[in-house]
Structures are given as structure tokens and as C-alpha cells.
Amino acid sequence: MKKISIIYSSNGGNVEVLANEIYEGAKSVSSDVTIKLVSEATKEDVLLADAVAFGSPSKNNNNIDQEELAPFLKQFELTLNNNKPVLLFGSYGWDNGEFMEKFKKLMKDYGFNVIGDLTVNEAPNKDELKRAKELGEMLAK
Ligand SMILES: Cc1cc2nc3c(=O)[nH]c(=O)nc-3n(C[C@H](O)[C@H](O)[C@H](O)COP(=O)(O)O)c2cc1C
């Protein structure tokens, strides 16, 4: 059974709703799933997991959260990440997903294998919530 971590940043709750849905999907496949705000996550939550989902709102001029998530991820810059599978998700206001392109590039540069991504505008709709759950299942399989 795969060990899954879901780590996210959210101020207004839009990314949190996606994170919860990914959690539900992953939980339906594996009993070893944790979900944490990045402020509560530790390096081990990533290092010991078989696969990780990272979530962020678009902030700081169409980028991932630079206050908490970017510094957390930077810890893995010089780690051998061995192409660990990651799912990236998030929500934007007006950038049309530009932050997600930067997010994907950053994670590839850090040696992770981006196996899926989900980007929504503000609050996720019903279809997007369904997709989030499916991606959670896929991550844990
Ligand atoms: C302080 C702040 C900065 C933001 N900066 C951007 C931005 O640069 N580009 C963008 O597309 N949306 C931006 N947004 C909109 C958020 O990305 C969007 O509302 C998102 O759904 C917030 O997710 P959350 O509810 O999980 O915090 C910003 C919102 C806030 C509050």
C-alpha cells in the first residue's frame, strides 16, 4: 500500500477544498494518507512518502505561494528526489494557470516526476471536485 502525503497552502479555502477531495480519493485506495497545511508539514512527510500532492494558490504575481510553500519546497532542491511522483494542484484568480506552469517547471527542476496537475479558477466547480478525487485515487494506486 502506498504512503501518500498531501501538503498545501491556502488562505481563502479554495485550495483546501481541492486538497480535501484529493484526500478522499487517495483514502479510498490507501489507508496511509496524511493531509497537512504546509505550515505543519515536515521534510519527512515528503521523504517518507511514495507519492505527494502539493497545492498552492496563485500569489505573489502569478506564482506559487512564496511565503510558505516555496521555502518548504526549496529544502528539496539538493535532495536526490529520484523522480518521486507528485500531483500538483491549485487555484488562481486571473493568471489563467500561469503559476501552474512555473510550479511544474520548479518541481521537475527539483527532480520530481509530475504525474498530474489540476488548476481551477477561484472555487472549484462540481466537475473539478470530481477530477480532484480521481487524481487522488490515481496518486495512491
Ligand atoms: C494576497 C493575494 C494575492 C493573489 N495573487 C494572485 C496572483 O498573483 N495571480 C492570480 O491569478 N491570482 C492571485 N490571487 C487570487 C488567488 O490565487 C485565488 O483567489 C485563489 O483561489 C486563492 O486560493 P485560496 O482560497 O486557497 O487561498 C491572489 C489572492 C490573494 C489573496
PDB file of C-alpha atoms and ligand atoms in Angstrom:
ATOM      1  CA  MET A   1       0.000   0.000   0.000  1.00  0.00           C
ATOM      2  CA  LYS A   2       1.349   3.395  -0.925  1.00  0.00           C
ATOM      3  CA  LYS A   3       2.143   6.069   1.623  1.00  0.00           C
ATOM      4  CA  ILE A   4       0.648   9.355   0.422  1.00  0.00           C
ATOM      5  CA  SER A   5       1.152  12.940   1.662  1.00  0.00           C
ATOM      6  CA  ILE A   6      -0.988  15.892   0.716  1.00  0.00           C
ATOM      7  CA  ILE A   7       0.633  19.236   1.523  1.00  0.00           C
ATOM      8  CA  TYR A   8      -0.955  22.529   0.627  1.00  0.00           C
ATOM      9  CA  SER A   9      -1.146  26.248   1.176  1.00  0.00           C
ATOM     10  CA  SER A  10      -4.493  28.027   1.271  1.00  0.00           C
ATOM     11  CA  ASN A  11      -5.631  31.363   2.638  1.00  0.00           C
ATOM     12  CA  GLY A  12      -9.220  31.593   1.499  1.00  0.00           C
ATOM     13  CA  GLY A  13     -10.069  27.873   1.398  1.00  0.00           C
ATOM     14  CA  ASN A  14     -10.272  27.238  -2.380  1.00  0.00           C
ATOM     15  CA  VAL A  15      -7.106  25.116  -2.481  1.00  0.00           C
ATOM     16  CA  GLU A  16      -8.156  23.457   0.773  1.00  0.00           C
ATOM     17  CA  VAL A  17     -11.369  22.186  -0.813  1.00  0.00           C
ATOM     18  CA  LEU A  18      -9.313  20.582  -3.592  1.00  0.00           C
ATOM     19  CA  ALA A  19      -6.899  19.106  -1.046  1.00  0.00           C
ATOM     20  CA  ASN A  20      -9.784  17.536   0.882  1.00  0.00           C
ATOM     21  CA  GLU A  21     -11.180  15.984  -2.280  1.00  0.00           C
ATOM     22  CA  ILE A  22      -7.765  14.577  -3.263  1.00  0.00           C
ATOM     23  CA  TYR A  23      -7.576  13.171   0.272  1.00  0.00           C
ATOM     24  CA  GLU A  24     -10.950  11.436  -0.133  1.00  0.00           C
ATOM     25  CA  GLY A  25      -9.838   9.897  -3.416  1.00  0.00           C
ATOM     26  CA  ALA A  26      -6.484   8.727  -2.060  1.00  0.00           C
ATOM     27  CA  LYS A  27      -8.125   7.383   1.097  1.00  0.00           C
ATOM     28  CA  SER A  28     -10.418   5.183  -0.963  1.00  0.00           C
ATOM     29  CA  VAL A  29      -7.311   3.390  -2.247  1.00  0.00           C
ATOM     30  CA  SER A  30      -4.794   3.572   0.627  1.00  0.00           C
ATOM     31  CA  SER A  31      -5.244   3.786   4.398  1.00  0.00           C
ATOM     32  CA  ASP A  32      -1.894   5.572   4.735  1.00  0.00           C
ATOM     33  CA  VAL A  33      -2.753   9.111   3.663  1.00  0.00           C
ATOM     34  CA  THR A  34      -1.925  12.333   5.524  1.00  0.00           C
ATOM     35  CA  ILE A  35      -3.081  15.840   4.724  1.00  0.00           C
ATOM     36  CA  LYS A  36      -1.348  18.920   6.137  1.00  0.00           C
ATOM     37  CA  LEU A  37      -1.088  22.635   5.693  1.00  0.00           C
ATOM     38  CA  VAL A  38       2.459  23.384   4.589  1.00  0.00           C
ATOM     39  CA  SER A  39       2.969  25.293   7.852  1.00  0.00           C
ATOM     40  CA  GLU A  40       2.510  21.968   9.696  1.00  0.00           C
ATOM     41  CA  ALA A  41       4.381  19.717   7.263  1.00  0.00           C
ATOM     42  CA  THR A  42       7.879  18.379   7.827  1.00  0.00           C
ATOM     43  CA  LYS A  43      10.580  17.251   5.427  1.00  0.00           C
ATOM     44  CA  GLU A  44       9.821  13.641   6.415  1.00  0.00           C
ATOM     45  CA  ASP A  45       6.258  13.996   5.122  1.00  0.00           C
ATOM     46  CA  VAL A  46       7.825  14.184   1.667  1.00  0.00           C
ATOM     47  CA  LEU A  47      10.878  11.975   2.117  1.00  0.00           C
ATOM     48  CA  LEU A  48       8.957   9.013   3.559  1.00  0.00           C
ATOM     49  CA  ALA A  49       6.016   9.188   1.140  1.00  0.00           C
ATOM     50  CA  ASP A  50       5.752   7.147  -2.040  1.00  0.00           C
ATOM     51  CA  ALA A  51       3.842   9.954  -3.737  1.00  0.00           C
ATOM     52  CA  VAL A  52       2.924  13.516  -2.773  1.00  0.00           C
ATOM     53  CA  ALA A  53       0.261  16.042  -3.792  1.00  0.00           C
ATOM     54  CA  PHE A  54       1.280  19.692  -3.410  1.00  0.00           C
ATOM     55  CA  GLY A  55      -1.246  22.520  -3.608  1.00  0.00           C
ATOM     56  CA  SER A  56      -0.998  26.297  -3.803  1.00  0.00           C
ATOM     57  CA  PRO A  57      -2.998  29.368  -4.675  1.00  0.00           C
ATOM     58  CA  SER A  58      -1.557  31.703  -7.300  1.00  0.00           C
ATOM     59  CA  LYS A  59       0.041  34.547  -5.370  1.00  0.00           C
ATOM     60  CA  ASN A  60       2.989  36.915  -5.484  1.00  0.00           C
ATOM     61  CA  ASN A  61       2.470  37.965  -9.112  1.00  0.00           C
ATOM     62  CA  ASN A  62       1.255  34.698 -10.675  1.00  0.00           C
ATOM     63  CA  ASN A  63       3.478  32.353  -8.741  1.00  0.00           C
ATOM     64  CA  ILE A  64       3.079  29.669  -6.084  1.00  0.00           C
ATOM     65  CA  ASP A  65       2.892  30.869  -2.500  1.00  0.00           C
ATOM     66  CA  GLN A  66       6.336  32.358  -1.851  1.00  0.00           C
ATOM     67  CA  GLU A  67       5.939  32.827   1.900  1.00  0.00           C
ATOM     68  CA  GLU A  68       5.490  29.229   2.992  1.00  0.00           C
ATOM     69  CA  LEU A  69       5.303  26.734   0.138  1.00  0.00           C
ATOM     70  CA  ALA A  70       8.284  27.905  -1.954  1.00  0.00           C
ATOM     71  CA  PRO A  71      10.682  27.851   1.048  1.00  0.00           C
ATOM     72  CA  PHE A  72       9.345  24.423   2.077  1.00  0.00           C
ATOM     73  CA  LEU A  73       9.966  23.035  -1.417  1.00  0.00           C
ATOM     74  CA  LYS A  74      13.391  24.632  -1.628  1.00  0.00           C
ATOM     75  CA  GLN A  75      14.543  22.197   1.073  1.00  0.00           C
ATOM     76  CA  PHE A  76      14.387  19.502  -1.609  1.00  0.00           C
ATOM     77  CA  GLU A  77      16.411  21.377  -4.209  1.00  0.00           C
ATOM     78  CA  LEU A  78      19.622  19.489  -3.451  1.00  0.00           C
ATOM     79  CA  THR A  79      17.985  16.231  -2.345  1.00  0.00           C
ATOM     80  CA  LEU A  80      18.040  13.161  -4.556  1.00  0.00           C
ATOM     81  CA  ASN A  81      14.307  13.037  -5.234  1.00  0.00           C
ATOM     82  CA  ASN A  82      14.553  10.050  -7.565  1.00  0.00           C
ATOM     83  CA  ASN A  83      11.655  11.133  -9.712  1.00  0.00           C
ATOM     84  CA  LYS A  84       9.199  10.756  -6.834  1.00  0.00           C
ATOM     85  CA  PRO A  85       5.673  11.044  -8.286  1.00  0.00           C
ATOM     86  CA  VAL A  86       3.909  14.309  -7.462  1.00  0.00           C
ATOM     87  CA  LEU A  87       0.492  15.710  -8.221  1.00  0.00           C
ATOM     88  CA  LEU A  88       0.262  19.499  -8.353  1.00  0.00           C
ATOM     89  CA  PHE A  89      -2.958  21.389  -7.761  1.00  0.00           C
ATOM     90  CA  GLY A  90      -4.065  24.928  -7.141  1.00  0.00           C
ATOM     91  CA  SER A  91      -6.335  27.857  -7.761  1.00  0.00           C
ATOM     92  CA  TYR A  92      -5.814  31.234  -9.404  1.00  0.00           C
ATOM     93  CA  GLY A  93      -7.712  34.492  -9.707  1.00  0.00           C
ATOM     94  CA  TRP A  94      -6.645  35.908 -13.068  1.00  0.00           C
ATOM     95  CA  ASP A  95      -3.435  34.290 -14.308  1.00  0.00           C
ATOM     96  CA  ASN A  96      -5.119  31.567 -16.415  1.00  0.00           C
ATOM     97  CA  GLY A  97      -2.892  28.937 -14.899  1.00  0.00           C
ATOM     98  CA  GLU A  98       0.461  30.669 -15.421  1.00  0.00           C
ATOM     99  CA  PHE A  99       1.512  29.852 -11.852  1.00  0.00           C
ATOM    100  CA  MET A 100       0.955  26.148 -12.547  1.00  0.00           C
ATOM    101  CA  GLU A 101       3.417  26.206 -15.446  1.00  0.00           C
ATOM    102  CA  LYS A 102       6.019  27.687 -13.082  1.00  0.00           C
ATOM    103  CA  PHE A 103       5.065  25.142 -10.404  1.00  0.00           C
ATOM    104  CA  LYS A 104       5.548  22.216 -12.817  1.00  0.00           C
ATOM    105  CA  LYS A 105       8.901  23.519 -14.013  1.00  0.00           C
ATOM    106  CA  LEU A 106      10.123  24.051 -10.440  1.00  0.00           C
ATOM    107  CA  MET A 107       9.230  20.530  -9.383  1.00  0.00           C
ATOM    108  CA  LYS A 108      10.830  18.997 -12.460  1.00  0.00           C
ATOM    109  CA  ASP A 109      13.957  21.057 -11.789  1.00  0.00           C
ATOM    110  CA  TYR A 110      13.983  19.671  -8.227  1.00  0.00           C
ATOM    111  CA  GLY A 111      13.907  16.105  -9.584  1.00  0.00           C
ATOM    112  CA  PHE A 112      10.265  15.168  -9.017  1.00  0.00           C
ATOM    113  CA  ASN A 113       8.070  13.403 -11.559  1.00  0.00           C
ATOM    114  CA  VAL A 114       4.905  15.454 -12.137  1.00  0.00           C
ATOM    115  CA  ILE A 115       2.279  12.803 -12.895  1.00  0.00           C
ATOM    116  CA  GLY A 116      -0.738  15.100 -12.912  1.00  0.00           C
ATOM    117  CA  ASP A 117      -1.963  18.620 -12.280  1.00  0.00           C
ATOM    118  CA  LEU A 118      -5.213  20.395 -11.641  1.00  0.00           C
ATOM    119  CA  THR A 119      -5.738  24.125 -11.902  1.00  0.00           C
ATOM    120  CA  VAL A 120      -9.020  25.870 -11.143  1.00  0.00           C
ATOM    121  CA  ASN A 121     -10.249  29.453 -11.253  1.00  0.00           C
ATOM    122  CA  GLU A 122     -11.186  30.568  -7.704  1.00  0.00           C
ATOM    123  CA  ALA A 123     -13.544  27.996  -6.094  1.00  0.00           C
ATOM    124  CA  PRO A 124     -13.635  24.580  -7.814  1.00  0.00           C
ATOM    125  CA  ASN A 125     -16.864  23.564  -9.546  1.00  0.00           C
ATOM    126  CA  LYS A 126     -18.501  20.149  -9.299  1.00  0.00           C
ATOM    127  CA  ASP A 127     -16.556  18.668 -12.230  1.00  0.00           C
ATOM    128  CA  GLU A 128     -13.278  19.959 -10.860  1.00  0.00           C
ATOM    129  CA  LEU A 129     -14.015  18.419  -7.463  1.00  0.00           C
ATOM    130  CA  LYS A 130     -14.709  15.105  -9.166  1.00  0.00           C
ATOM    131  CA  ARG A 131     -11.431  15.398 -11.063  1.00  0.00           C
ATOM    132  CA  ALA A 132      -9.585  16.139  -7.810  1.00  0.00           C
ATOM    133  CA  LYS A 133     -10.968  12.961  -6.260  1.00  0.00           C
ATOM    134  CA  GLU A 134      -9.988  10.914  -9.305  1.00  0.00           C
ATOM    135  CA  LEU A 135      -6.476  12.335  -9.203  1.00  0.00           C
ATOM    136  CA  GLY A 136      -6.243  11.390  -5.534  1.00  0.00           C
ATOM    137  CA  GLU A 137      -7.161   7.806  -6.429  1.00  0.00           C
ATOM    138  CA  MET A 138      -4.632   7.800  -9.253  1.00  0.00           C
ATOM    139  CA  LEU A 139      -1.892   9.092  -6.940  1.00  0.00           C
ATOM    140  CA  ALA A 140      -2.474   6.298  -4.426  1.00  0.00           C
ATOM    141  CA  LYS A 141      -2.745   3.444  -6.950  1.00  0.00           C
TER     142      LYS A 141
HETATM  143  C1  LIG B   1      -2.780  38.201  -1.449  1.00  0.00           C
HETATM  144  C2  LIG B   1      -3.317  37.559  -2.700  1.00  0.00           C
HETATM  145  C3  LIG B   1      -2.536  37.546  -3.846  1.00  0.00           C
HETATM  146  C4  LIG B   1      -3.008  36.963  -5.021  1.00  0.00           C
HETATM  147  N1  LIG B   1      -2.210  36.977  -6.138  1.00  0.00           N
HETATM  148  C5  LIG B   1      -2.680  36.407  -7.285  1.00  0.00           C
HETATM  149  C6  LIG B   1      -1.859  36.414  -8.462  1.00  0.00           C
HETATM  150  O1  LIG B   1      -0.732  36.904  -8.482  1.00  0.00           O
HETATM  151  N2  LIG B   1      -2.382  35.850  -9.583  1.00  0.00           N
HETATM  152  C7  LIG B   1      -3.631  35.268  -9.626  1.00  0.00           C
HETATM  153  O2  LIG B   1      -4.048  34.761 -10.659  1.00  0.00           O
HETATM  154  N3  LIG B   1      -4.427  35.247  -8.517  1.00  0.00           N
HETATM  155  C8  LIG B   1      -3.966  35.790  -7.360  1.00  0.00           C
HETATM  156  N4  LIG B   1      -4.757  35.772  -6.231  1.00  0.00           N
HETATM  157  C9  LIG B   1      -6.061  35.072  -6.274  1.00  0.00           C
HETATM  158  C10 LIG B   1      -5.939  33.669  -5.636  1.00  0.00           C
HETATM  159  O3  LIG B   1      -4.976  32.884  -6.285  1.00  0.00           O
HETATM  160  C11 LIG B   1      -7.293  32.946  -5.726  1.00  0.00           C
HETATM  161  O4  LIG B   1      -8.276  33.712  -5.057  1.00  0.00           O
HETATM  162  C12 LIG B   1      -7.247  31.557  -5.106  1.00  0.00           C
HETATM  163  O5  LIG B   1      -8.491  30.900  -5.331  1.00  0.00           O
HETATM  164  C13 LIG B   1      -6.967  31.604  -3.601  1.00  0.00           C
HETATM  165  O6  LIG B   1      -6.890  30.286  -3.094  1.00  0.00           O
HETATM  166  P1  LIG B   1      -7.180  30.026  -1.539  1.00  0.00           P
HETATM  167  O7  LIG B   1      -8.644  30.338  -1.317  1.00  0.00           O
HETATM  168  O8  LIG B   1      -6.906  28.572  -1.329  1.00  0.00           O
HETATM  169  O9  LIG B   1      -6.261  30.887  -0.766  1.00  0.00           O
HETATM  170  C14 LIG B   1      -4.305  36.365  -5.053  1.00  0.00           C
HETATM  171  C15 LIG B   1      -5.082  36.385  -3.893  1.00  0.00           C
HETATM  172  C16 LIG B   1      -4.606  36.965  -2.731  1.00  0.00           C
HETATM  173  C17 LIG B   1      -5.482  36.986  -1.505  1.00  0.00           C
END
